[in-house]
mmCIF file of C-alpha atoms in Angstrom:
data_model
loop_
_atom_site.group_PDB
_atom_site.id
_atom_site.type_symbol
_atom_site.label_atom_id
_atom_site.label_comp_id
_atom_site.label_asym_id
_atom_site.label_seq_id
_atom_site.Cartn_x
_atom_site.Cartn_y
_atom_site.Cartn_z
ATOM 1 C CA UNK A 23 -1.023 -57.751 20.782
ATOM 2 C CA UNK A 24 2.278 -56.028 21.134
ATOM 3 C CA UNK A 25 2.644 -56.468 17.782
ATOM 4 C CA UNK A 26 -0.532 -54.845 16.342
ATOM 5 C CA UNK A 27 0.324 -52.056 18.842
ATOM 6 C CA UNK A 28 3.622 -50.996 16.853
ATOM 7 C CA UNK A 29 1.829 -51.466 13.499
ATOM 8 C CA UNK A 30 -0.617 -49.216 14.929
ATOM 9 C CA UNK A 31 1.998 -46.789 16.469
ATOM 10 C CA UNK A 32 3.795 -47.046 13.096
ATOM 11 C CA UNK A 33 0.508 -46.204 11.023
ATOM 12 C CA UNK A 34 -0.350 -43.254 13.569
ATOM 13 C CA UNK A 35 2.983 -42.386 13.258
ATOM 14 C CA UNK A 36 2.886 -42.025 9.183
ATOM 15 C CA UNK A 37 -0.885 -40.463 9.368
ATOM 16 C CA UNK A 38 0.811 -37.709 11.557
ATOM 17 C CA UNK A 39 3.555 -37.258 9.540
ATOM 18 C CA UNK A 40 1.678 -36.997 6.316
ATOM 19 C CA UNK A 41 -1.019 -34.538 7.822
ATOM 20 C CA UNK A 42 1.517 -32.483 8.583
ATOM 21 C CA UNK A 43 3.193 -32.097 5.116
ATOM 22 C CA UNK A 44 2.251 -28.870 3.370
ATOM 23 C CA UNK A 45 -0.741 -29.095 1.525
ATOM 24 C CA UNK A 46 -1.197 -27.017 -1.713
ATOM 25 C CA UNK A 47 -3.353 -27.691 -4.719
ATOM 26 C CA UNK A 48 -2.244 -24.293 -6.558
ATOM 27 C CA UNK A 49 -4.123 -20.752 -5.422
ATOM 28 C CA UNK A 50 -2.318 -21.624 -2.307
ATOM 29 C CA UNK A 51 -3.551 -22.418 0.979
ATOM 30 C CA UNK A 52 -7.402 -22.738 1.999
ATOM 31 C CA UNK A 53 -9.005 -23.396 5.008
ATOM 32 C CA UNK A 54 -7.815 -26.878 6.391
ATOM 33 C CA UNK A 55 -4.774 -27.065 4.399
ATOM 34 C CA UNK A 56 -1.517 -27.275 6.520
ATOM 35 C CA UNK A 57 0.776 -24.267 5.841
ATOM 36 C CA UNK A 58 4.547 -24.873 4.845
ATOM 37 C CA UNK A 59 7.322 -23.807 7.927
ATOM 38 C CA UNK A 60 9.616 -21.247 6.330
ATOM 39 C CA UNK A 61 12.890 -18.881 7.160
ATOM 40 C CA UNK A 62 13.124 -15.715 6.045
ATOM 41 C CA UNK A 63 15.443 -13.010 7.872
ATOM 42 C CA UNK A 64 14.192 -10.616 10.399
ATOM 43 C CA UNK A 65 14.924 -6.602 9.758
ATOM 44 C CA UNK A 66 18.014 -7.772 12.184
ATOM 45 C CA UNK A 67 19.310 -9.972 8.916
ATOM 46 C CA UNK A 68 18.596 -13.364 11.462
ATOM 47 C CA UNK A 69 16.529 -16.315 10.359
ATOM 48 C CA UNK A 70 13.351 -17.065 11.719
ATOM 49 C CA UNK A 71 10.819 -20.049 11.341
ATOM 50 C CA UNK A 72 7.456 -20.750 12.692
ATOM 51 C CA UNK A 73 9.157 -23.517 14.420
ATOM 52 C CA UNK A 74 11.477 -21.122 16.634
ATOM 53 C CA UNK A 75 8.506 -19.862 18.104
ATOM 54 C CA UNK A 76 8.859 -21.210 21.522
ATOM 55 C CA UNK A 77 5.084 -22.694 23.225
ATOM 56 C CA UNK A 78 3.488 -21.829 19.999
ATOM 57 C CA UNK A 79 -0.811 -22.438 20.336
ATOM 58 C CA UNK A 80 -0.821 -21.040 16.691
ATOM 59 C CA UNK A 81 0.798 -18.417 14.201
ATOM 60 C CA UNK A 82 -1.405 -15.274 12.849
ATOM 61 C CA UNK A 83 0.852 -15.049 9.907
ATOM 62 C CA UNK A 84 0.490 -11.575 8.257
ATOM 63 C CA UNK A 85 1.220 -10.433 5.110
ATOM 64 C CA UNK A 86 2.053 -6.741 4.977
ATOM 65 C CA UNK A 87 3.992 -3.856 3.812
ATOM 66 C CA UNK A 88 5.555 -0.836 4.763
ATOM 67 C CA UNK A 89 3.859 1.432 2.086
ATOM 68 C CA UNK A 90 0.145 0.294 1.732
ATOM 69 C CA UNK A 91 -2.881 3.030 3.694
ATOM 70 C CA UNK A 92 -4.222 -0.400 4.183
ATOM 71 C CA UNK A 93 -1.666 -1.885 5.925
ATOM 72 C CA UNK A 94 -0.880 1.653 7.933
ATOM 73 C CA UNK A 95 -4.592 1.674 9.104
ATOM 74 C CA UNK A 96 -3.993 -1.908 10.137
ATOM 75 C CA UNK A 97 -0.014 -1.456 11.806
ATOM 76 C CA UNK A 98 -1.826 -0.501 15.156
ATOM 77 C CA UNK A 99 -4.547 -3.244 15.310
ATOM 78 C CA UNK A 100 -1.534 -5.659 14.521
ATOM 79 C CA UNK A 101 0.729 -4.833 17.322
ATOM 80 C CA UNK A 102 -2.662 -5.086 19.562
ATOM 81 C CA UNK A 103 -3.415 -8.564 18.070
ATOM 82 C CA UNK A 104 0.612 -9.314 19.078
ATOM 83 C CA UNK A 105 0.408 -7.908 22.660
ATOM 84 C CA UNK A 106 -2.875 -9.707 23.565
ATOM 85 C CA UNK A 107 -2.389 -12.692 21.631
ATOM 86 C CA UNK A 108 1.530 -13.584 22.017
ATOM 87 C CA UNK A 109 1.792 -14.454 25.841
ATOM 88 C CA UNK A 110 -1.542 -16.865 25.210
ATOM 89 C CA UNK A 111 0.446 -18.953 22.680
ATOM 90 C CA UNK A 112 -0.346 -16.860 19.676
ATOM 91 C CA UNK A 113 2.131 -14.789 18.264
ATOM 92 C CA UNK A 114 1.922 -12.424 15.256
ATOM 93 C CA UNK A 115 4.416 -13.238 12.480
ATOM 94 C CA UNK A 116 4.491 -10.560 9.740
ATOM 95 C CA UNK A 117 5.622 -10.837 6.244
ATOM 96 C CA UNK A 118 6.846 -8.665 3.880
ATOM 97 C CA UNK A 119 6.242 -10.270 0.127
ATOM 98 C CA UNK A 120 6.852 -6.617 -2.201
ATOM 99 C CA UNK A 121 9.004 -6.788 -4.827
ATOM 100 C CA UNK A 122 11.525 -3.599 -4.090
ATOM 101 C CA UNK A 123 12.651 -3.006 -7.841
ATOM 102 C CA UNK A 124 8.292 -2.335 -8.080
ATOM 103 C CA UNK A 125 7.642 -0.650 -4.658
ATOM 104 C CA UNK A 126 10.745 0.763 -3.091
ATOM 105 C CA UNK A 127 9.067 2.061 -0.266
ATOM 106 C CA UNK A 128 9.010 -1.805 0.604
ATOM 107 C CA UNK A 129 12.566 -2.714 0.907
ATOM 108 C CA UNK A 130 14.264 -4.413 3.338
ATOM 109 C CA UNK A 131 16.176 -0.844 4.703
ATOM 110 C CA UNK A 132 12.708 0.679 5.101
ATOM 111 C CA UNK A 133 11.167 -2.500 6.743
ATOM 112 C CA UNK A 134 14.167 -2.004 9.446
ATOM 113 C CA UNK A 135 13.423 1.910 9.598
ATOM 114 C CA UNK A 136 9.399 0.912 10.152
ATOM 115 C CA UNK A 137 9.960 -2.502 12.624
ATOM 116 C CA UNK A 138 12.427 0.117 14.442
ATOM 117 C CA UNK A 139 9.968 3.328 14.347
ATOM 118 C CA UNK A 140 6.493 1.189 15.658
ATOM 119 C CA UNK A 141 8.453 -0.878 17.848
ATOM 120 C CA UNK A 142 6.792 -3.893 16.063
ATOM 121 C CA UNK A 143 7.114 -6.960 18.967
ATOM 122 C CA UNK A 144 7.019 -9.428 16.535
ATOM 123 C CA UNK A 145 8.812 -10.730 13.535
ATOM 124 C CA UNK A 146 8.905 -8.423 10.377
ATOM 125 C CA UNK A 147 9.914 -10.905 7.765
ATOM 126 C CA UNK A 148 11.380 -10.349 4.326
ATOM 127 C CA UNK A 149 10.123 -12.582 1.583
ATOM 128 C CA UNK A 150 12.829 -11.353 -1.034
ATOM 129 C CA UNK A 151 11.706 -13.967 -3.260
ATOM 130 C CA UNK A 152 7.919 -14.131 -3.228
ATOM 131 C CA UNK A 153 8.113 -17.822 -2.504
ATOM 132 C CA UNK A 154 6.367 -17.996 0.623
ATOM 133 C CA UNK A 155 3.519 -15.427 -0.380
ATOM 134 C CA UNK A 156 2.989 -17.758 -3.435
ATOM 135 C CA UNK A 157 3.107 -20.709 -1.175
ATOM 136 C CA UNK A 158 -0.041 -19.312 1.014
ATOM 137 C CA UNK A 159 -1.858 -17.388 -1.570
ATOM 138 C CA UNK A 160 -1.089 -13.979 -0.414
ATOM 139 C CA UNK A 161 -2.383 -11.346 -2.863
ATOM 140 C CA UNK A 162 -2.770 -8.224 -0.785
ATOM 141 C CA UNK A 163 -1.440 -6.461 1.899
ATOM 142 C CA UNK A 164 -2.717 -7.094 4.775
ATOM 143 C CA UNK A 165 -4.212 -10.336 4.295
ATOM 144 C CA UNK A 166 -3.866 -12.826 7.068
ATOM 145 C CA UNK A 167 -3.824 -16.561 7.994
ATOM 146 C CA UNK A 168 -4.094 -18.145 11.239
ATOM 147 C CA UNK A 169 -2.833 -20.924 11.834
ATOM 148 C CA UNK A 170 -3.556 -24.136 14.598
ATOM 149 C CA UNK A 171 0.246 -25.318 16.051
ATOM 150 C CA UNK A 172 -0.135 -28.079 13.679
ATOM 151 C CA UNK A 173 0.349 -25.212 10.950
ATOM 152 C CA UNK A 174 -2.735 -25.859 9.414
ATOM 153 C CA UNK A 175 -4.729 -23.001 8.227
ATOM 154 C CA UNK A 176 -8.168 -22.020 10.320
ATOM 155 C CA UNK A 177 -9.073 -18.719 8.958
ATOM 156 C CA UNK A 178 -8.050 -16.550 6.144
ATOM 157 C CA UNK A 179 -9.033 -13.343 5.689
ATOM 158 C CA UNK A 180 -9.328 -10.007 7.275
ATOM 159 C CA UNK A 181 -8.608 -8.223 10.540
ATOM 160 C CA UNK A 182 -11.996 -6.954 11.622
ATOM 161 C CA UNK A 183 -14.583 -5.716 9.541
ATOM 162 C CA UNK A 184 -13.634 -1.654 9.204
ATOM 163 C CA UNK A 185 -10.295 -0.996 7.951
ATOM 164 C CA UNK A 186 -10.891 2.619 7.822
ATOM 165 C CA UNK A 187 -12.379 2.950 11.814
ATOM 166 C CA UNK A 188 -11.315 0.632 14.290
ATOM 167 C CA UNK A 189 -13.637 2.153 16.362
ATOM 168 C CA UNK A 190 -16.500 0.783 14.105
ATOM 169 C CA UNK A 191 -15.474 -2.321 13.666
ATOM 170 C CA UNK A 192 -17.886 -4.975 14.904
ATOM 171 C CA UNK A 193 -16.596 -8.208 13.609
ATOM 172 C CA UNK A 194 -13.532 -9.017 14.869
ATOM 173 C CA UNK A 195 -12.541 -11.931 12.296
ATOM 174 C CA UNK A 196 -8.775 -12.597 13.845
ATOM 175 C CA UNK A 197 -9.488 -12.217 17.581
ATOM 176 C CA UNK A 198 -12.862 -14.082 16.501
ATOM 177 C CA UNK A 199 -10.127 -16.827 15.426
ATOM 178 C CA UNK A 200 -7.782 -17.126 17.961
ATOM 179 C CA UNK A 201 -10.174 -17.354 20.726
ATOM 180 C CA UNK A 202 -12.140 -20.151 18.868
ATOM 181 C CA UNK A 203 -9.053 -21.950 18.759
ATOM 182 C CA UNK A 204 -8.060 -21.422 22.092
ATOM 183 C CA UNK A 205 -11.022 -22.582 23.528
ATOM 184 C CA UNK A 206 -10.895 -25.301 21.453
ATOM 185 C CA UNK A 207 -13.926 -24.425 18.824
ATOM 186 C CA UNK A 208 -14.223 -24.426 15.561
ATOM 187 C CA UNK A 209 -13.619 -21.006 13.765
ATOM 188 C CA UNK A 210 -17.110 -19.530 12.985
ATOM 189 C CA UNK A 211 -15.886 -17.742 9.875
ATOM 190 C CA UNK A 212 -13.458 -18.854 8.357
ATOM 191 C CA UNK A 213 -12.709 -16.746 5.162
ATOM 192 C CA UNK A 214 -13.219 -13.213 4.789
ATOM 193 C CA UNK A 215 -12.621 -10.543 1.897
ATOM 194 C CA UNK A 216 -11.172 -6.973 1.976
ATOM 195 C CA UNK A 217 -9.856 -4.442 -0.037
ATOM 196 C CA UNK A 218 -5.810 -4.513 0.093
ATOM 197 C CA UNK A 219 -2.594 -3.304 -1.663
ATOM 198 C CA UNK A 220 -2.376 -6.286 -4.059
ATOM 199 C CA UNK A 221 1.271 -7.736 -3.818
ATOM 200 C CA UNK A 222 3.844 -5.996 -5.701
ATOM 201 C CA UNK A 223 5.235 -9.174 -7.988
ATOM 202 C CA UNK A 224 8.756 -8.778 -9.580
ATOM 203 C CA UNK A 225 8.707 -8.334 -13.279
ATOM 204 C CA UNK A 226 9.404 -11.395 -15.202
ATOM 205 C CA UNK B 18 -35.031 55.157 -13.184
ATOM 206 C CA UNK B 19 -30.918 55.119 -12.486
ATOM 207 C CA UNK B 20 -32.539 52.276 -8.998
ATOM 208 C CA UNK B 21 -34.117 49.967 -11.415
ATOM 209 C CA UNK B 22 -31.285 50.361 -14.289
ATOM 210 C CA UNK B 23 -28.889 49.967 -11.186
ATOM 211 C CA UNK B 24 -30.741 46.656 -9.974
ATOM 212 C CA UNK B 25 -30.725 45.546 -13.596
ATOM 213 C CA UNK B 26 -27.129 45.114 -13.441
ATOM 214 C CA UNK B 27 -27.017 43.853 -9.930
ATOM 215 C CA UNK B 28 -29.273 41.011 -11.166
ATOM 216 C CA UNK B 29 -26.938 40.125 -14.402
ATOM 217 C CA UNK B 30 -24.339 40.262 -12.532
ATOM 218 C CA UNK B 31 -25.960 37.816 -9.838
ATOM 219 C CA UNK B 32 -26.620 35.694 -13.067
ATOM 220 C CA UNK B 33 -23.473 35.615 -14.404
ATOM 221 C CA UNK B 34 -22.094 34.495 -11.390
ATOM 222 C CA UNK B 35 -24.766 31.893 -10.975
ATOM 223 C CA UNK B 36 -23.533 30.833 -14.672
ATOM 224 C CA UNK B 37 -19.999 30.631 -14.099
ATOM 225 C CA UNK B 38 -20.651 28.799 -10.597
ATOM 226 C CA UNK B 39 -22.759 26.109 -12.348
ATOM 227 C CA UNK B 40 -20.131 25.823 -15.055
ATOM 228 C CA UNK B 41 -17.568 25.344 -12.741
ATOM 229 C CA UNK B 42 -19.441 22.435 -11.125
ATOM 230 C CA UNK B 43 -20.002 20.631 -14.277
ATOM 231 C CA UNK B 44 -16.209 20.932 -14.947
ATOM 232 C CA UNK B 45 -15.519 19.510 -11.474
ATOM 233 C CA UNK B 46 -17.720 16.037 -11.565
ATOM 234 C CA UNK B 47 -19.380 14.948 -8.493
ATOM 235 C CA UNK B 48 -18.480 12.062 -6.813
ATOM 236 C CA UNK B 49 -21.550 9.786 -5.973
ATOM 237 C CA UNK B 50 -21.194 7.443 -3.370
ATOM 238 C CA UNK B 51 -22.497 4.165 -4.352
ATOM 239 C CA UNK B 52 -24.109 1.060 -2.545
ATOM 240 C CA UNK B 53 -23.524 -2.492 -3.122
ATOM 241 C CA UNK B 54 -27.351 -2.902 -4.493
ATOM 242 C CA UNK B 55 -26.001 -0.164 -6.905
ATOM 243 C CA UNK B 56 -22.941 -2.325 -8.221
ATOM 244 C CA UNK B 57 -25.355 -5.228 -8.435
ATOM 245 C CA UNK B 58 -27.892 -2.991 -10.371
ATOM 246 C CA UNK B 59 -24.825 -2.451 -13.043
ATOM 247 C CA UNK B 60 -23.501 -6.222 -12.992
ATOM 248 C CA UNK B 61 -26.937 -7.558 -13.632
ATOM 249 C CA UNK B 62 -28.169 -4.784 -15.677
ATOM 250 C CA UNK B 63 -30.278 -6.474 -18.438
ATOM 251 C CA UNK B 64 -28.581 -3.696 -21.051
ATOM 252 C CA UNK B 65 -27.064 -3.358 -24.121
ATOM 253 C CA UNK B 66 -24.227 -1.601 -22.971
ATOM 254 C CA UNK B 67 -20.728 -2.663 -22.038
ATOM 255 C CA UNK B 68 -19.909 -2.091 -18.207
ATOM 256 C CA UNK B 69 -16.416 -1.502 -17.810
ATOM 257 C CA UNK B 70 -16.551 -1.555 -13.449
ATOM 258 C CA UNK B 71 -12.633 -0.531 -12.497
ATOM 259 C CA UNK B 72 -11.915 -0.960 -8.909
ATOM 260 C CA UNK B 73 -9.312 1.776 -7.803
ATOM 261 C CA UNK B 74 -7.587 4.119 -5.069
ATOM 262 C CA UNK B 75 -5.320 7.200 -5.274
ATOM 263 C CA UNK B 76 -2.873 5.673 -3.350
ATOM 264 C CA UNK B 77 -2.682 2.657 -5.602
ATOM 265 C CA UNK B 78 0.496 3.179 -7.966
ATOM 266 C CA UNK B 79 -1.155 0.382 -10.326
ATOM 267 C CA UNK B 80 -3.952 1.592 -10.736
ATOM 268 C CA UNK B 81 -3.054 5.608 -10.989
ATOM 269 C CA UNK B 82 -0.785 4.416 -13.910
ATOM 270 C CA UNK B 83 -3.845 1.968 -15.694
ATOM 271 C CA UNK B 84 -6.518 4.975 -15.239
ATOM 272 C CA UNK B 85 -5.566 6.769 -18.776
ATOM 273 C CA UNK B 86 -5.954 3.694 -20.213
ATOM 274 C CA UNK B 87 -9.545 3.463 -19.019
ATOM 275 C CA UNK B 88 -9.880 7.224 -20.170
ATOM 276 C CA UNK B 89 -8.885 6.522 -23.502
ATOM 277 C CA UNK B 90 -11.671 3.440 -23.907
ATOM 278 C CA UNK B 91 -14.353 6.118 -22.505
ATOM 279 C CA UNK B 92 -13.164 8.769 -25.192
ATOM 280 C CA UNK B 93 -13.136 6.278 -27.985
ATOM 281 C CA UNK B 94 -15.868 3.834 -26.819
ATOM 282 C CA UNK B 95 -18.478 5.681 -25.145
ATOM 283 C CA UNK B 96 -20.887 6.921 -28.269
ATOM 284 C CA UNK B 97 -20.435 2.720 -28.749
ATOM 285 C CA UNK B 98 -22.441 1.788 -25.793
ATOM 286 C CA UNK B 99 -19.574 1.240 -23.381
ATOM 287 C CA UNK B 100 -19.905 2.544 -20.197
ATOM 288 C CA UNK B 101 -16.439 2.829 -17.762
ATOM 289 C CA UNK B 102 -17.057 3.343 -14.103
ATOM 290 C CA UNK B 103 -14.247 4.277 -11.901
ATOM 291 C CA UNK B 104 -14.773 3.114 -8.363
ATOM 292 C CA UNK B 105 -12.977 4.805 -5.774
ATOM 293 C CA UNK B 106 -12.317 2.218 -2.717
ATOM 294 C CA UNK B 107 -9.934 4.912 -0.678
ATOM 295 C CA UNK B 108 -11.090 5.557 2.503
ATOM 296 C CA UNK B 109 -14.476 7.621 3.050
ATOM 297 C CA UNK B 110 -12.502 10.478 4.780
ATOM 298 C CA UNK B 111 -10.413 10.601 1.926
ATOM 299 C CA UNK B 112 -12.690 11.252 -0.296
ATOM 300 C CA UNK B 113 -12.946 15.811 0.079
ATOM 301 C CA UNK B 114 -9.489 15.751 0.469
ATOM 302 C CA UNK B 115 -7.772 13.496 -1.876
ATOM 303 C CA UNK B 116 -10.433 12.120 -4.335
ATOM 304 C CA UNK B 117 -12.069 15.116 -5.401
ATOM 305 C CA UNK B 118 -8.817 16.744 -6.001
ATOM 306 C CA UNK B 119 -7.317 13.948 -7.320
ATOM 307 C CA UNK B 120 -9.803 13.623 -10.171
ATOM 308 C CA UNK B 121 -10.061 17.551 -10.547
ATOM 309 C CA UNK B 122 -6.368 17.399 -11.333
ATOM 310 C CA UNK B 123 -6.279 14.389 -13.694
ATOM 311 C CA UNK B 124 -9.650 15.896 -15.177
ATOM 312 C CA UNK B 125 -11.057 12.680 -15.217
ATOM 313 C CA UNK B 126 -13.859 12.615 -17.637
ATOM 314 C CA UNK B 127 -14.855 8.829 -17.029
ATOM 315 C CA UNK B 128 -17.561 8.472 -14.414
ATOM 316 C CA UNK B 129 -16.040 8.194 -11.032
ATOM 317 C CA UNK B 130 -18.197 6.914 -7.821
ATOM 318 C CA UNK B 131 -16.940 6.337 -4.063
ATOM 319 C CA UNK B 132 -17.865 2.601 -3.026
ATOM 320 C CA UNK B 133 -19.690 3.317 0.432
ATOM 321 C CA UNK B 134 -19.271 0.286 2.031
ATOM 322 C CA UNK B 135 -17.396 0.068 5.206
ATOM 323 C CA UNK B 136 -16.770 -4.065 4.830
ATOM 324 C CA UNK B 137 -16.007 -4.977 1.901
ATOM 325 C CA UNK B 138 -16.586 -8.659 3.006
ATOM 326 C CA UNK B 139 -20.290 -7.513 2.165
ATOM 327 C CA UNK B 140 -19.226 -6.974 -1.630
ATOM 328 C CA UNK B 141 -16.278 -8.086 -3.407
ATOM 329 C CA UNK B 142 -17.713 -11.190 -3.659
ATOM 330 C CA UNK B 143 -20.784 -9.582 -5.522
ATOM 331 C CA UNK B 144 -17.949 -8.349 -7.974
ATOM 332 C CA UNK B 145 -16.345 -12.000 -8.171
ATOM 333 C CA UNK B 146 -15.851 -14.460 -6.365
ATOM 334 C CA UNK B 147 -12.813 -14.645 -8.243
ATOM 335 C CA UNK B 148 -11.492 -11.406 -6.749
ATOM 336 C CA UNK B 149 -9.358 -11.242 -3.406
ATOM 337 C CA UNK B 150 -9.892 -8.215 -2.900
ATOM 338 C CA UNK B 151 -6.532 -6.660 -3.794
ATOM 339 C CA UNK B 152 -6.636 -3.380 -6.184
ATOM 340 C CA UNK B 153 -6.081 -2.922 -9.627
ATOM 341 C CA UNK B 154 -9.389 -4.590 -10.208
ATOM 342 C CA UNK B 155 -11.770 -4.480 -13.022
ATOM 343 C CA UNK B 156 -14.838 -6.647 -14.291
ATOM 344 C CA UNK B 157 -16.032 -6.094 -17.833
ATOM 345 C CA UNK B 158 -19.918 -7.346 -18.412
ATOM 346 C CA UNK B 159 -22.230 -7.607 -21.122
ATOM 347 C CA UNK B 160 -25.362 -9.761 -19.797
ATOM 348 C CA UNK B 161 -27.391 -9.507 -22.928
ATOM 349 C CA UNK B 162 -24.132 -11.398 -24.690
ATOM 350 C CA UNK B 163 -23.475 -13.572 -21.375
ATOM 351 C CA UNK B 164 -19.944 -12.183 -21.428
ATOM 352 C CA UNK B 165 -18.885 -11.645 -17.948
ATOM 353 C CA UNK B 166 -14.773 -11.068 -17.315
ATOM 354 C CA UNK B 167 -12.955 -10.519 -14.329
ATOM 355 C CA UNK B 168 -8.715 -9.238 -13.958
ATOM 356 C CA UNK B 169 -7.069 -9.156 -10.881
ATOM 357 C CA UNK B 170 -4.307 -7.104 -12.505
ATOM 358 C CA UNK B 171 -3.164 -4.128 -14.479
ATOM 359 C CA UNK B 172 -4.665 -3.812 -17.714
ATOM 360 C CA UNK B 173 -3.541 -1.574 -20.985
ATOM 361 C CA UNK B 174 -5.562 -0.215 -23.378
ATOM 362 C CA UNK B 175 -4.680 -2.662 -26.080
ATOM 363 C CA UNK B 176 -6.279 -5.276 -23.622
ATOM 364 C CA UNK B 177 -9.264 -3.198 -22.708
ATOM 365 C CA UNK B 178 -9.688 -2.359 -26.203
ATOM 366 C CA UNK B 179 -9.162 -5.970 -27.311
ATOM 367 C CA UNK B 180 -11.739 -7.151 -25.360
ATOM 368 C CA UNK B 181 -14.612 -4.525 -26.116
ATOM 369 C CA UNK B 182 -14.214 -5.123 -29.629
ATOM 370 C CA UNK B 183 -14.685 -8.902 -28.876
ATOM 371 C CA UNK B 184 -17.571 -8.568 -27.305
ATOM 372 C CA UNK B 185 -19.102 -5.434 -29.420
#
């Protein structure tokens, strides 16, 4: 008995393990896939993982710029998402993926001078080599991903349904998300389009 | 007498105004605003004619710097049934301010239309389901020929050119 208990412990053990290796069969993520941990230095040059994020329910992982009208309509709505979201266990965590050499509006100085300027409240990350936006699938600023605390990927897609008038907006895809999960449902929609800045990749 | 010969003037006057005024607007091309039925109406257009559907901005660096190549394929193309379609995806209150002038400036001669659709979850799918939704963008069809290709990417004319000779 005790013995089938530790080969069951042991074969829990290896399921739980293995679901929670990074999943990615090219295109990066989709929807049930579980998302890689990463570091990438804040605009204050320190590292920072999904794993330092203390009583983490789930990540909305955002990939953004400095320089995209998309991303600029959206800065607002994302500090919102933060504020609401963070104390309940969901924090924003915001990625920067633009090559600087293509888009120097995007560099690591000007991420500092925007984090700084908006106040952001959560982690503006630099992805100085594209690895992690090639690891999720990123193509366009903003395009987001939530994530469960397992890491693995519940909804990709857009904000809300109006990037120009956040006053019209009448889906609200991310909140949508995160409330789903914190109530312990399953996401509604799960994947949703939108016109972005598509990711400024270095030149081979 | 010297009333009449007095409103004679006054009247080709009016006219020539009216003339130069009309001129002027065909020199400045309109901007219609489009519908997703209306992109649909183009992608499944049973036609003869090469669609050429760019998806673009003004504030998209890419795509400002792939435009004359689009320009070019409409000069050299469009007496061989290719049609390019420029569509705008800036925001709608852009569109006075920055469009118009924007295409006034770089005299755009390729047909230019504002996508009016506030979510584009409703429609970039209806483009491809390929597409992610991030800008340059362009989908070339020919139905009649079954040729139907999608680029997430900056193109150059030797590309665009490439392909329309493939498929004419």
């Amino acid at each position: 008995m005790k013995k089938t208990f530790s080969l069951f412990l042991l074969f829990s053990l290896a399921f739980t393990a293995m679901s929670f290796q990074p999943t990615n069969t090219g295109g990066g993520y989709k929807v049930g896939d579980t998302a890689m941990d990463f570091s990438l230095i804040n605009v204050k040059g320190k590292p920072v993982s999904l794993a330092d994020i203390k009583n983490a329910k789930g990540y909305i992982v955002v990939f953004t710029c400095n320089h995209c009208p998309y991303a600029k309509a959206y800065e607002q709505r994302i500090i919102d998402l933060h504020k609401k979201y963070a104390p309940m266990g969901f924090s924003v965590v915001a990625i920067n993926s633009n090559d600087k050499d293509v888009q120097p509006q995007d560099s690591y100085d000007n991420m500092k001078k925007l984090a700084k300027k908006k106040k952001y409240p959560f982690p503006y990350l630099y992805d100085e080599t594209q690895e992690v936006a090639k690891a999720f699938g990123a193509t366009r600023t903003p395009h987001i991903y939530v994530l469960d605390k397992n890491r693995v990927v519940r909804y990709i897609g857009a904000i809300d349904d109006n990037s120009e008038d956040p006053a019209m907006a009448k889906e609200h895809y991310v909140a949508n998300a995160v409330n789903a999960l914190l109530n312990g449902k399953d996401v509604a929609t799960k994947e949703t389009k939108a016109i972005g800045c598509g990711i400024k990749w270095k030149k081979s | 007498m010297s009333g009449s010969l007095k409103n004679d003037f006054t009247m080709k006057k009016i006219c020539l105004i009216l003339l130069i005024g009309m001129n002027l607007q065909v020199l400045a091309q309109d901007i219609p605003f489009i519908k997703k039925e209306t992109l649909q109406q183009w992608i499944n257009a049973d036609s003869d004619t090469i669609y050429v559907l760019n998806f673009w901005a003004t504030w998209c660096a890419p795509c400002v710097e792939e435009l004359p190549a689009f320009e070019k394929l409409h000069r050299e193309y469009s007496s061989k049934k290719v049609k390019v379609v420029l569509i705008s995806t800036d925001f709608k209150r852009n569109v006075e301010s920055r469009v118009k002038p924007f295409v006034k400036r770089k005299k755009l001669q390729s047909q230019v239309v504002f996508m009016d659709e506030p979510n584009p979850n409703h429609w970039v799918n209806a483009v491809s389901p390929e597409w992610s939704g991030a800008l340059p963008a362009t989908l070339i069809i020919h139905n009649r020929k079954d040729k139907y290709l999608f680029f997430e990417k900056q193109l150059n004319y030797e590309t665009l050119e490439e392909i329309v000779k493939t498929i004419l």
